[in-house]
mmCIF file with all atom_site columns, C-alpha atoms in Angstrom:
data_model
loop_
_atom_site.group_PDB
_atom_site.id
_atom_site.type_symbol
_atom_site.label_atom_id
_atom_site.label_alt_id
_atom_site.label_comp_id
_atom_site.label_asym_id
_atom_site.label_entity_id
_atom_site.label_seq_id
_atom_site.pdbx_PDB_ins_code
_atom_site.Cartn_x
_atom_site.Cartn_y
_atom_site.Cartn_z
_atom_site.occupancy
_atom_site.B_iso_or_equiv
_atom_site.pdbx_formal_charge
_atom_site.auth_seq_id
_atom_site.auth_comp_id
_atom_site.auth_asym_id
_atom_site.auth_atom_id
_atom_site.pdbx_PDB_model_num
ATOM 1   C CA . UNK C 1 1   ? 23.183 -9.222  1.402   1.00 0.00 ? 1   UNK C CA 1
ATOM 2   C CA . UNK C 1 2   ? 19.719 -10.550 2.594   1.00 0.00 ? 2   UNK C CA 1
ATOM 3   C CA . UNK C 1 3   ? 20.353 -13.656 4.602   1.00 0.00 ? 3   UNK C CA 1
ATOM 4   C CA . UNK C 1 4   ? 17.262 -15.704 2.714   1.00 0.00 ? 4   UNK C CA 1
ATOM 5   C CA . UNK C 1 5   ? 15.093 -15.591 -0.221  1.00 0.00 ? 5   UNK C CA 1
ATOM 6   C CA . UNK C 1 6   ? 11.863 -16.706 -0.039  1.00 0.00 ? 6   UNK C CA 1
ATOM 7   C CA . UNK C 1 7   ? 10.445 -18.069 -3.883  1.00 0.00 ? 7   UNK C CA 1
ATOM 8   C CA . UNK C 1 8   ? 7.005  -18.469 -4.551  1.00 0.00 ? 8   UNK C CA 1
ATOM 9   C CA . UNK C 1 9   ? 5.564  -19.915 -7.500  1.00 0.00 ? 9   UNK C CA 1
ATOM 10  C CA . UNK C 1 10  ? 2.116  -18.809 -7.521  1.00 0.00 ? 10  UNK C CA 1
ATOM 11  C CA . UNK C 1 11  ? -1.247 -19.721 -9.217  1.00 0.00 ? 11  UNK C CA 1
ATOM 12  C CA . UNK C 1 12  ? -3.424 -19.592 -6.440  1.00 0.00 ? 12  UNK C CA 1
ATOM 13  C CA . UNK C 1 13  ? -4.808 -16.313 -5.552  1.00 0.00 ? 13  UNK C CA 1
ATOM 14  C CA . UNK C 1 14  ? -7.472 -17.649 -3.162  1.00 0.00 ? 14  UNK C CA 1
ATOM 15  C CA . UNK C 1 15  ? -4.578 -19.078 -0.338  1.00 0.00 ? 15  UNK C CA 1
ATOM 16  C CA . UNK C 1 16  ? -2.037 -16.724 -1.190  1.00 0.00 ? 16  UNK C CA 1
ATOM 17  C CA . UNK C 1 17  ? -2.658 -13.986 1.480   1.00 0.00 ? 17  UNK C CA 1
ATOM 18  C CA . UNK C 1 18  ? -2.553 -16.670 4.485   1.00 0.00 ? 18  UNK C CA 1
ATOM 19  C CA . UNK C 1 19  ? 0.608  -17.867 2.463   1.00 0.00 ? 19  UNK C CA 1
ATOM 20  C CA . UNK C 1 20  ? 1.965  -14.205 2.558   1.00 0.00 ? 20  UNK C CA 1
ATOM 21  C CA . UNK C 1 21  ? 0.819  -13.282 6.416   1.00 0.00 ? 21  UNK C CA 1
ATOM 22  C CA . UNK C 1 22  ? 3.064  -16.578 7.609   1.00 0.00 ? 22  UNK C CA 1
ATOM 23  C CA . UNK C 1 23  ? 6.022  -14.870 6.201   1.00 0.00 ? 23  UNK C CA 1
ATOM 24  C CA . UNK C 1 24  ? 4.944  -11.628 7.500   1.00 0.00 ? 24  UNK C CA 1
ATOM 25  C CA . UNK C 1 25  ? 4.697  -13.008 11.462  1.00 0.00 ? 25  UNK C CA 1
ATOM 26  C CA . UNK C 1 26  ? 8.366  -14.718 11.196  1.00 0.00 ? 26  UNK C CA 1
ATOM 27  C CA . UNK C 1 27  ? 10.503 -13.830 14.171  1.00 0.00 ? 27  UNK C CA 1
ATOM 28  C CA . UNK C 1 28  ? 13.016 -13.536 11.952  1.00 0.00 ? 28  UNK C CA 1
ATOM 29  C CA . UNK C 1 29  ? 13.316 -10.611 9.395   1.00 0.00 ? 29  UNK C CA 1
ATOM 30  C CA . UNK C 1 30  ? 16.081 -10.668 6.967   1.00 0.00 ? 30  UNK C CA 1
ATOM 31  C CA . UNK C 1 31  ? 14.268 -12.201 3.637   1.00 0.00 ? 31  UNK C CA 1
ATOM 32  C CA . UNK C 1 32  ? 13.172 -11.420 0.763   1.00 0.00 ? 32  UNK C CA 1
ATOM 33  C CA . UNK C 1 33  ? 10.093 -12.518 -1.291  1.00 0.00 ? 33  UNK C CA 1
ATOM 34  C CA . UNK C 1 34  ? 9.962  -13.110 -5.116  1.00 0.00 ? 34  UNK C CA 1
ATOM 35  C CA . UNK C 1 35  ? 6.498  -14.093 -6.421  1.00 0.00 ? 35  UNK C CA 1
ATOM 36  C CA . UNK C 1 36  ? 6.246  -15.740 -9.769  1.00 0.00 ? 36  UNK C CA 1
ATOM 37  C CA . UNK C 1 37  ? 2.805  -15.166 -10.720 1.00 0.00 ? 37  UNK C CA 1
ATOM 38  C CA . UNK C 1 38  ? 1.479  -18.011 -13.133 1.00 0.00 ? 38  UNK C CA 1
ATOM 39  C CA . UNK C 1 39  ? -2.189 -17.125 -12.649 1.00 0.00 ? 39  UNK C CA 1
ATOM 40  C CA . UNK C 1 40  ? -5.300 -15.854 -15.381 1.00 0.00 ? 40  UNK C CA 1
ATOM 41  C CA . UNK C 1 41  ? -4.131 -12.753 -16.688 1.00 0.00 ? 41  UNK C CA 1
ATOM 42  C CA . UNK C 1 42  ? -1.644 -12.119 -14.449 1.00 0.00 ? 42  UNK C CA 1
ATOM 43  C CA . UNK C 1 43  ? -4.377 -11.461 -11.229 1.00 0.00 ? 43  UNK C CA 1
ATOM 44  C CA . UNK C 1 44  ? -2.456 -12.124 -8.403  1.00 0.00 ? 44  UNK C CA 1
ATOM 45  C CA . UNK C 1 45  ? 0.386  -9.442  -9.639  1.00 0.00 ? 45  UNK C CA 1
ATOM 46  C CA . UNK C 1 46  ? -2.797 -7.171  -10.030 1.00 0.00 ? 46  UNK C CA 1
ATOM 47  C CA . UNK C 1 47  ? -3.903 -8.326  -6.680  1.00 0.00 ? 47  UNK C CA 1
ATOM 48  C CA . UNK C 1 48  ? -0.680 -7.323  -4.603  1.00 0.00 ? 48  UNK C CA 1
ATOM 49  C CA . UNK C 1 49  ? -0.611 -4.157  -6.818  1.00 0.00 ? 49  UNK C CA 1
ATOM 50  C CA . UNK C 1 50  ? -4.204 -2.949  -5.640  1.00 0.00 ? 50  UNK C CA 1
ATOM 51  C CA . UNK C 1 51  ? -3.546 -3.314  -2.132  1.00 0.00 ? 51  UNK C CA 1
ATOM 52  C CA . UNK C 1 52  ? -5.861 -6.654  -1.329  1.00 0.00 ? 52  UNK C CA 1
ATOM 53  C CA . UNK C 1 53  ? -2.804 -8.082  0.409   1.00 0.00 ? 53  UNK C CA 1
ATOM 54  C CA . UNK C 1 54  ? -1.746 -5.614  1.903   1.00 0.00 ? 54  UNK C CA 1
ATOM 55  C CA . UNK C 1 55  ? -2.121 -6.266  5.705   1.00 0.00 ? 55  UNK C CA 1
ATOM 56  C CA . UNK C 1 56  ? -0.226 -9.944  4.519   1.00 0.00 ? 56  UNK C CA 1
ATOM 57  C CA . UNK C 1 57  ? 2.369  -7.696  2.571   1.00 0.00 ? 57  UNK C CA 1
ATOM 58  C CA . UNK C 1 58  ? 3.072  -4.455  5.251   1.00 0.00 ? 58  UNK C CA 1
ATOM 59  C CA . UNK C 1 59  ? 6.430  -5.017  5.936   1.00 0.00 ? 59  UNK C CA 1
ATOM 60  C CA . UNK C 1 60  ? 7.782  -7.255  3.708   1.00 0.00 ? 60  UNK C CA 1
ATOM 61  C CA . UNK C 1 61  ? 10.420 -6.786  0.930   1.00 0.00 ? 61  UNK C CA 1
ATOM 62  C CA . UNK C 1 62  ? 8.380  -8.570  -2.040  1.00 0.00 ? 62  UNK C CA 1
ATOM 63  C CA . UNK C 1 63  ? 8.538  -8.557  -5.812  1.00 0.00 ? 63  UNK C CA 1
ATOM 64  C CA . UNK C 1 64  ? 6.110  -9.902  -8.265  1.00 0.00 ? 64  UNK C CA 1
ATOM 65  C CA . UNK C 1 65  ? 7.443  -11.017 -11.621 1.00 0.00 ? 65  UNK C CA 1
ATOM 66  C CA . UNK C 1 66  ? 5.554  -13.090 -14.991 1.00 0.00 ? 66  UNK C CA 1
ATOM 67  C CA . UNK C 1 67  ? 5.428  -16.380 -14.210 1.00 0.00 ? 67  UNK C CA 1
ATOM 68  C CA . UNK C 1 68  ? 6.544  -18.968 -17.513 1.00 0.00 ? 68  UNK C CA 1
ATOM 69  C CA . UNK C 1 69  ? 2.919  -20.467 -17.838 1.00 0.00 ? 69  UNK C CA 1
ATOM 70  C CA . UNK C 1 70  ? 4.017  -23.847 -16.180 1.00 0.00 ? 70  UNK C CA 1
ATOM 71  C CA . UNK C 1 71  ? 3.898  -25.292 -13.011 1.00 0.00 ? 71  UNK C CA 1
ATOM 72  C CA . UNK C 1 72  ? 7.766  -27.367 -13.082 1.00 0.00 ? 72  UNK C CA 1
ATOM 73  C CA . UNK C 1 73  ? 9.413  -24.311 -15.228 1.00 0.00 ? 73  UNK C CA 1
ATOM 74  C CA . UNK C 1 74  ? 7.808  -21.929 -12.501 1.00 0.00 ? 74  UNK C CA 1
ATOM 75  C CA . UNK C 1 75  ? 10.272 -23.408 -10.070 1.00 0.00 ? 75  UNK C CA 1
ATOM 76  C CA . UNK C 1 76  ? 13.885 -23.240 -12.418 1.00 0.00 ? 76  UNK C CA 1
ATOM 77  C CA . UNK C 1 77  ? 12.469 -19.865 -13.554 1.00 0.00 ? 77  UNK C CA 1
ATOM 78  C CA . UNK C 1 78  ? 12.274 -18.575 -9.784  1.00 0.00 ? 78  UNK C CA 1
ATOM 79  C CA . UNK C 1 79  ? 15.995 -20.449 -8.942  1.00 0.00 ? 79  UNK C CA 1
ATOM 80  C CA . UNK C 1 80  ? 17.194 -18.585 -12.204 1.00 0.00 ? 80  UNK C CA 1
ATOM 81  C CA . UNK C 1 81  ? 15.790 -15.249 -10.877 1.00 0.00 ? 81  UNK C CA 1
ATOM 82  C CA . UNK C 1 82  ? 17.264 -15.953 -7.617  1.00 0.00 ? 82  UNK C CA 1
ATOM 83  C CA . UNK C 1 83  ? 20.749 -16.671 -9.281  1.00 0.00 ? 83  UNK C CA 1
ATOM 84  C CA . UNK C 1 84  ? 22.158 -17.529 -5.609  1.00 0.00 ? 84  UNK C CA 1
ATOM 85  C CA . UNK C 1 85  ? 21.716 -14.253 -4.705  1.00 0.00 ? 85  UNK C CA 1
ATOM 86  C CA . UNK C 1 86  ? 21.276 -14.812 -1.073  1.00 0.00 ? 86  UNK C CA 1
ATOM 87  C CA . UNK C 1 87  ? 22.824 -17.519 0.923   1.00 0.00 ? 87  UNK C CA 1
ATOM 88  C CA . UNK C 1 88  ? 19.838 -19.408 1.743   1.00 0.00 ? 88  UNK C CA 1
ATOM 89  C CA . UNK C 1 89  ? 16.715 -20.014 -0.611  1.00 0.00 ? 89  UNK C CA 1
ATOM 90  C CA . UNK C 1 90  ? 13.024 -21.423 0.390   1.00 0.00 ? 90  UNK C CA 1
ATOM 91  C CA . UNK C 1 91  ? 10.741 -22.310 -1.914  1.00 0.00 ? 91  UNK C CA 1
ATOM 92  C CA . UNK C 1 92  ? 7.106  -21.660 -0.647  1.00 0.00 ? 92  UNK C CA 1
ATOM 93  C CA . UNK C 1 93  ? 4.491  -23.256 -2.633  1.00 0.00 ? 93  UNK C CA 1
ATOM 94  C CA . UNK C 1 94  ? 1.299  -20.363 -2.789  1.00 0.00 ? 94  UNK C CA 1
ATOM 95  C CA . UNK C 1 95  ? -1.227 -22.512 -0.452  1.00 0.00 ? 95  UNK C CA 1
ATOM 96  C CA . UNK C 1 96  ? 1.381  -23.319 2.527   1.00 0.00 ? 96  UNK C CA 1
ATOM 97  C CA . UNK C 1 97  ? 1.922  -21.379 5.433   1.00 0.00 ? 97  UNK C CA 1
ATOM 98  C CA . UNK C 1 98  ? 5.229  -21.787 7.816   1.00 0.00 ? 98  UNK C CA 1
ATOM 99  C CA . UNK C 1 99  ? 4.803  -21.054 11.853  1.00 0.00 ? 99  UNK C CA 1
ATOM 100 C CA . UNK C 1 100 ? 6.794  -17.828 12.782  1.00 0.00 ? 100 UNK C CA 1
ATOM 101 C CA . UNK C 1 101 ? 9.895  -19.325 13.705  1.00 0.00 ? 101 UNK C CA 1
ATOM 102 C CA . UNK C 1 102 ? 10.236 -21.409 10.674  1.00 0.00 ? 102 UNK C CA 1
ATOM 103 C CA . UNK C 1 103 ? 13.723 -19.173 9.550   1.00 0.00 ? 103 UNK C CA 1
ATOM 104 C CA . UNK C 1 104 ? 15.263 -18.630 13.292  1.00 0.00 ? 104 UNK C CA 1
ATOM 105 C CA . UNK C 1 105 ? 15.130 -22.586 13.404  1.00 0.00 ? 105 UNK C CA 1
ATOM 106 C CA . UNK C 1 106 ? 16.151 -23.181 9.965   1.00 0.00 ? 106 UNK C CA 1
ATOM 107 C CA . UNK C 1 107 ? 19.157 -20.869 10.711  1.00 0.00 ? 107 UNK C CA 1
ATOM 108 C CA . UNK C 1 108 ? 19.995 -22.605 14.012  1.00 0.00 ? 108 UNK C CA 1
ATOM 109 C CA . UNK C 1 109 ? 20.190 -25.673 12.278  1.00 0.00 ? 109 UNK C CA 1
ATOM 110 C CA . UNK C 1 110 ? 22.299 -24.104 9.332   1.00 0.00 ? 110 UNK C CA 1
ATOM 111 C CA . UNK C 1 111 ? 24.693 -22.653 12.179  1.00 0.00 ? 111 UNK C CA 1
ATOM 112 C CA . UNK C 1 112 ? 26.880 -25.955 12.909  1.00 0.00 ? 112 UNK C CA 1
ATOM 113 C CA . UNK C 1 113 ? 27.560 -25.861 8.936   1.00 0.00 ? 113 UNK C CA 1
ATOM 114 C CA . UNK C 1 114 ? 28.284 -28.693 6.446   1.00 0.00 ? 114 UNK C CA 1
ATOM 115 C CA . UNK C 1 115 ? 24.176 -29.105 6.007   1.00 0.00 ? 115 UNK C CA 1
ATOM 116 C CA . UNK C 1 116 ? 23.365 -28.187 2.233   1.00 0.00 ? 116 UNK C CA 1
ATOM 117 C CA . UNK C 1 117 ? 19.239 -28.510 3.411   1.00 0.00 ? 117 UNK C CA 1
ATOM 118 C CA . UNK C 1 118 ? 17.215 -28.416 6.527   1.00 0.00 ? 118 UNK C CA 1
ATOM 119 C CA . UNK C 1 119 ? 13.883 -29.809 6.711   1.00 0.00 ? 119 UNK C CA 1
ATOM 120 C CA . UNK C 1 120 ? 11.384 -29.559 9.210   1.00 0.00 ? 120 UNK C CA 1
ATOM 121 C CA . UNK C 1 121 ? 8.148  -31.747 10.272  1.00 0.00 ? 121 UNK C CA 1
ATOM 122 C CA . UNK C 1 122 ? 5.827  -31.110 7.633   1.00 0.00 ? 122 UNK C CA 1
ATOM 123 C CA . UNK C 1 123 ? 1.881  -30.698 9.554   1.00 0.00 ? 123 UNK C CA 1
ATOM 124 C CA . UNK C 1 124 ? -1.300 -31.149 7.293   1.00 0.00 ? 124 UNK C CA 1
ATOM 125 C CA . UNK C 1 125 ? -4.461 -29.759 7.612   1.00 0.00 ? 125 UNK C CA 1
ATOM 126 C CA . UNK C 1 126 ? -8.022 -28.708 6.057   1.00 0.00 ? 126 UNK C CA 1
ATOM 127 C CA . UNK C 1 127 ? -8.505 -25.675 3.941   1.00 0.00 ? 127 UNK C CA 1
ATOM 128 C CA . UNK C 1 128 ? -8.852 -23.715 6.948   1.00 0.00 ? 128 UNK C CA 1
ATOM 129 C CA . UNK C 1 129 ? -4.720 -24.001 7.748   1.00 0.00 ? 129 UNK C CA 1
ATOM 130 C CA . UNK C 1 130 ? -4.904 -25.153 11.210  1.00 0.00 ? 130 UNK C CA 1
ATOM 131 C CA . UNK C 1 131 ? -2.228 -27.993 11.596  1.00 0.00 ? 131 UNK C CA 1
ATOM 132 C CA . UNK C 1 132 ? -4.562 -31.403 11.875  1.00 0.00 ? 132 UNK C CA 1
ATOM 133 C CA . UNK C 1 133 ? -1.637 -33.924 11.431  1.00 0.00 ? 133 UNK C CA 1
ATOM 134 C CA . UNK C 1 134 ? 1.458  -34.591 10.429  1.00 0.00 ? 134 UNK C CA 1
ATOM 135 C CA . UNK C 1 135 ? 3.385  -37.407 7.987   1.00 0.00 ? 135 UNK C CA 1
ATOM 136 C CA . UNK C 1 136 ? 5.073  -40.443 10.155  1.00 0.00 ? 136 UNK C CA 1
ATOM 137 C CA . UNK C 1 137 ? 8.660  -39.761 10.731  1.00 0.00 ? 137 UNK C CA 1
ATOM 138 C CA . UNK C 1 138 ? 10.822 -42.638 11.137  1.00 0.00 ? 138 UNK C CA 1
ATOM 139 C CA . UNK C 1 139 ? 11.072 -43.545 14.766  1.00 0.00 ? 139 UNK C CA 1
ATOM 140 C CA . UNK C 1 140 ? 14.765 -43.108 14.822  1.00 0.00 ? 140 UNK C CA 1
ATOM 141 C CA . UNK C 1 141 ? 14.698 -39.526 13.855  1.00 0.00 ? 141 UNK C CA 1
ATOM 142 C CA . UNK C 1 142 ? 11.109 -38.769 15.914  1.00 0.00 ? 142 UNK C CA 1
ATOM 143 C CA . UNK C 1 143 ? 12.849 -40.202 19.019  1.00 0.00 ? 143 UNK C CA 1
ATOM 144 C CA . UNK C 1 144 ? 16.708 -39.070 18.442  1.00 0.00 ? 144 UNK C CA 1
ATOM 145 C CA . UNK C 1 145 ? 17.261 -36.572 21.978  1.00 0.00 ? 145 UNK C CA 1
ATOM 146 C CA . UNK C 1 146 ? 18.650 -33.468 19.217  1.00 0.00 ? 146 UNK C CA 1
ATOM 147 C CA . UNK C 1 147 ? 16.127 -31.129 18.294  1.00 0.00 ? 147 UNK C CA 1
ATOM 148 C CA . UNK C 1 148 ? 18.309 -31.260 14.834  1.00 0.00 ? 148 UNK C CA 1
ATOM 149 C CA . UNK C 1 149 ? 19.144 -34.427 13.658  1.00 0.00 ? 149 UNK C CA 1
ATOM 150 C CA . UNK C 1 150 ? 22.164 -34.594 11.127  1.00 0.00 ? 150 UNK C CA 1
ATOM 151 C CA . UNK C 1 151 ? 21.846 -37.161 7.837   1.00 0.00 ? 151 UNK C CA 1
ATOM 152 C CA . UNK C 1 152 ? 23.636 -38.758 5.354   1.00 0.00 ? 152 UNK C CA 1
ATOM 153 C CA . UNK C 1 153 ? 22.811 -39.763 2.085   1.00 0.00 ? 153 UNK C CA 1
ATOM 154 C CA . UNK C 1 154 ? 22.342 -43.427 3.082   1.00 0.00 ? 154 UNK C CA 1
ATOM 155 C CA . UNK C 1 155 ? 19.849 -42.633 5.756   1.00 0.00 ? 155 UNK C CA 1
ATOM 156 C CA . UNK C 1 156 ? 17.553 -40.634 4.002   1.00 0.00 ? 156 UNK C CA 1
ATOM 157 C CA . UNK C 1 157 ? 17.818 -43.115 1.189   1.00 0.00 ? 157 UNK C CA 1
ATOM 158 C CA . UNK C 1 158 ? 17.193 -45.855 3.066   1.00 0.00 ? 158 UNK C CA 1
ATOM 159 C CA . UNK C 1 159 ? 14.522 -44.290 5.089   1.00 0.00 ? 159 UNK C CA 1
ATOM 160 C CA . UNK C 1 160 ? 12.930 -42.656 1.766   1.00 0.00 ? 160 UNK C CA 1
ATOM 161 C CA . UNK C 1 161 ? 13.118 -45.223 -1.282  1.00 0.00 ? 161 UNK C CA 1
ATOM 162 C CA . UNK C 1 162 ? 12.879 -48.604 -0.371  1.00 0.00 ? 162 UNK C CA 1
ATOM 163 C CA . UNK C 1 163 ? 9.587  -47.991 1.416   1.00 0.00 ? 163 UNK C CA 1
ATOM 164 C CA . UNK C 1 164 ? 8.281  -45.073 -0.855  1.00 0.00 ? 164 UNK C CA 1
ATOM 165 C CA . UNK C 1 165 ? 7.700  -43.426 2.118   1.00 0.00 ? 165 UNK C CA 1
ATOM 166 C CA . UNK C 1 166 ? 8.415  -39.367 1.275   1.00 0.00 ? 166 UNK C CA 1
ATOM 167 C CA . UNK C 1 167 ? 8.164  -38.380 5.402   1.00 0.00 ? 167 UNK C CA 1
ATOM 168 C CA . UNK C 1 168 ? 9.961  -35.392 4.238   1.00 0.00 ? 168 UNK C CA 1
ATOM 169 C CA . UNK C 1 169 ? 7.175  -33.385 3.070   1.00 0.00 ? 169 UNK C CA 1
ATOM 170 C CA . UNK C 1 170 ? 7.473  -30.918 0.153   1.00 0.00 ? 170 UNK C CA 1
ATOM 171 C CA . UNK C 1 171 ? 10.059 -27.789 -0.665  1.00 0.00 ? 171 UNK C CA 1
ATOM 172 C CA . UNK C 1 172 ? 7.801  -25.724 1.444   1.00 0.00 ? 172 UNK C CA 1
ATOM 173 C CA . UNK C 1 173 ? 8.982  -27.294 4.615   1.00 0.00 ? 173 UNK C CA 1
ATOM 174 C CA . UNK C 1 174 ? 12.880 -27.256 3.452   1.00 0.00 ? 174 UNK C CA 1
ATOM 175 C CA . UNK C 1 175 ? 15.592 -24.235 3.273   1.00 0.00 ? 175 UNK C CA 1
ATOM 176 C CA . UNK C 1 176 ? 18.590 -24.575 1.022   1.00 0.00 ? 176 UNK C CA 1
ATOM 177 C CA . UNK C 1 177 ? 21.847 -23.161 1.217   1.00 0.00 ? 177 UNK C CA 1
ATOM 178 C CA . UNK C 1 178 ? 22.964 -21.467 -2.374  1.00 0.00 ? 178 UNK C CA 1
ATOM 179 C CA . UNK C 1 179 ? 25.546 -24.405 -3.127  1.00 0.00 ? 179 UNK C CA 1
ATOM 180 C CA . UNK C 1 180 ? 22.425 -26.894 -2.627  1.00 0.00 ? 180 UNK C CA 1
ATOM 181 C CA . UNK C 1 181 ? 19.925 -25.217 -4.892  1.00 0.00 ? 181 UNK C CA 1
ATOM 182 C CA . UNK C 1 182 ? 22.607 -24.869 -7.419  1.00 0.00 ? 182 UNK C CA 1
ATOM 183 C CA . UNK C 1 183 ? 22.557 -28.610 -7.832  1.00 0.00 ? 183 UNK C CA 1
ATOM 184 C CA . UNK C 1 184 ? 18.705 -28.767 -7.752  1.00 0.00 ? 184 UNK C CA 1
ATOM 185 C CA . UNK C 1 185 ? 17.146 -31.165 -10.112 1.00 0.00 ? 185 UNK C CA 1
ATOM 186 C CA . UNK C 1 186 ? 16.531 -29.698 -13.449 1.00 0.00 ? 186 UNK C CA 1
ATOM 187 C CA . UNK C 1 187 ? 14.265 -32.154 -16.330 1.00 0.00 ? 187 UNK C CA 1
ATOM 188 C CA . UNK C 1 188 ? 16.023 -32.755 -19.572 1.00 0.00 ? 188 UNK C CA 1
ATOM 189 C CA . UNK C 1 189 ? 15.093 -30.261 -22.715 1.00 0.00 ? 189 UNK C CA 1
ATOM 190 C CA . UNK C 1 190 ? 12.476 -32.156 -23.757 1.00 0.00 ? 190 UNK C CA 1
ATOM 191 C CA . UNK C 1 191 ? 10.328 -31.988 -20.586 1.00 0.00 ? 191 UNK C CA 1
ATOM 192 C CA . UNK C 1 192 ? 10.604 -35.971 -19.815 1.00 0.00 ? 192 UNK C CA 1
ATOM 193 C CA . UNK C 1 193 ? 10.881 -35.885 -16.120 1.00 0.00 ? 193 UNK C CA 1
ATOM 194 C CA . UNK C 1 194 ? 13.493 -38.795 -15.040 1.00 0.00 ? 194 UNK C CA 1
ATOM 195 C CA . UNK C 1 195 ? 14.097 -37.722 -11.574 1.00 0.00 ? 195 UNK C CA 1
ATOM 196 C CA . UNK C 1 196 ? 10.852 -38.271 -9.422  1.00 0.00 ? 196 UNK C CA 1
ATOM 197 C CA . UNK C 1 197 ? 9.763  -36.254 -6.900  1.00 0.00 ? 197 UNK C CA 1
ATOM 198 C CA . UNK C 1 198 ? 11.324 -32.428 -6.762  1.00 0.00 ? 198 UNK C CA 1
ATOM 199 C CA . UNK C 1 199 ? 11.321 -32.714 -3.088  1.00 0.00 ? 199 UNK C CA 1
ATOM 200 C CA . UNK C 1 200 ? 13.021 -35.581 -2.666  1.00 0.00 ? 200 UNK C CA 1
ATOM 201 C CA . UNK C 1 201 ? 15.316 -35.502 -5.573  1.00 0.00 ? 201 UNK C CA 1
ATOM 202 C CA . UNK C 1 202 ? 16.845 -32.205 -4.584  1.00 0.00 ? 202 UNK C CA 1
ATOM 203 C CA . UNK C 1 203 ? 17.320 -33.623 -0.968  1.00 0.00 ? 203 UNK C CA 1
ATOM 204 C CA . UNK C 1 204 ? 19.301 -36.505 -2.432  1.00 0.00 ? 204 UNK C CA 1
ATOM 205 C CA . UNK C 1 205 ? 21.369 -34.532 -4.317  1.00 0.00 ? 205 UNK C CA 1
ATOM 206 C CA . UNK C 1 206 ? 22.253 -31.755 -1.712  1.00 0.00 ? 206 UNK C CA 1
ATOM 207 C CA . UNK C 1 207 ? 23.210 -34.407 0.837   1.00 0.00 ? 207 UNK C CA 1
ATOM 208 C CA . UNK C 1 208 ? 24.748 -36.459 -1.494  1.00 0.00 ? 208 UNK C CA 1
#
């Protein structure tokens, strides 16, 4: 069984191979990719078809399905696909790249067990994807001496709500074991969303 698969919900053509060569230059190699393509007339399937990502693809294990034609359903359409096939899931958003050990770190921190998410320090930057800064991290997890610092419920609630202060970043920065993304947030039939920010929601509810 691959060790992790890597969903992307894609509508952006135009980052998408920088996306793509990220995952292509991680050290480590058992993954996956499944691309939901939500873009005009299906282009980006068209694109990986045709070869115009191919030096971001050579290598790489990926799959290009029909996306559902909306942004939030893109996501439980991908987690439906993936059907905890793997035990580990990351969900890449189509204009963010990871650095090359993204998954060997993720792993390591996996490795003790008991952790239903890992979540590294998200870095910002221009359209040109070179890391310009980074969101604050509370000062007790910036200067705890582990390179992996274990939470509970409480503390990321307490360092995350009160304050509205989302230092965790986005989905993109976070790997899930398959019991955690089975519990990830899902909106109610109707399409009212009552559960804030995906990120952060799913965090919540893994740790919890």
């Amino acid at each position: 069984m691959t060790t992790i698969t890597t969903l992307i919900p894609a509508y952006k053509p135009e980052y998408l191979g920088e996306t793509l060569m990220s995952l292509r230059r991680q050290s480590f190699r058992d993954f996956r990719v499944i691309v939901s393509d939500d873009s005009r007339d299906g282009a980006i399937t068209a694109m990986l078809r045709d070869g115009r990502f191919a030096a971001a693809t050579d290598g790489l294990d990926v799959l290009a399905v029909r996306g559902p034609g909306n942004a939030r359903r893109n996501h439980m359409s991908l987690l439906d696909r993936w059907a905890g096939g793997s035990p580990f899931v990351h969900l890449l958003m189509d204009d963010d790249v990871i650095f090359p050990g993204f998954y060997q770190r993720h792993l390591a921190a996996h490795a003790g067990g008991g952790y239903g998410v890992s979540v590294s320090a998200r870095w910002l930057s221009q359209d040109d994807s070179r890391p310009a800064w980074s969101l604050p991290i509370p000062a007790a997890i910036a200067e705890h001496p582990l390179r992996a610092v274990p939470l509970s419920a409480e503390q990321v609630f307490s360092t995350v709500v009160p304050a509205c202060d989302n230092w965790l970043g986005e989905l993109s920065n976070m790997v899930f074991t398959a019991e955690a993304a089975a519990r990830y947030p899902r909106p109610p039939a109707e399409g009212l969303s009552y559960y804030g920010l995906l990120d952060i929601g799913a965090v919540l509810e893994s740790v919890r």
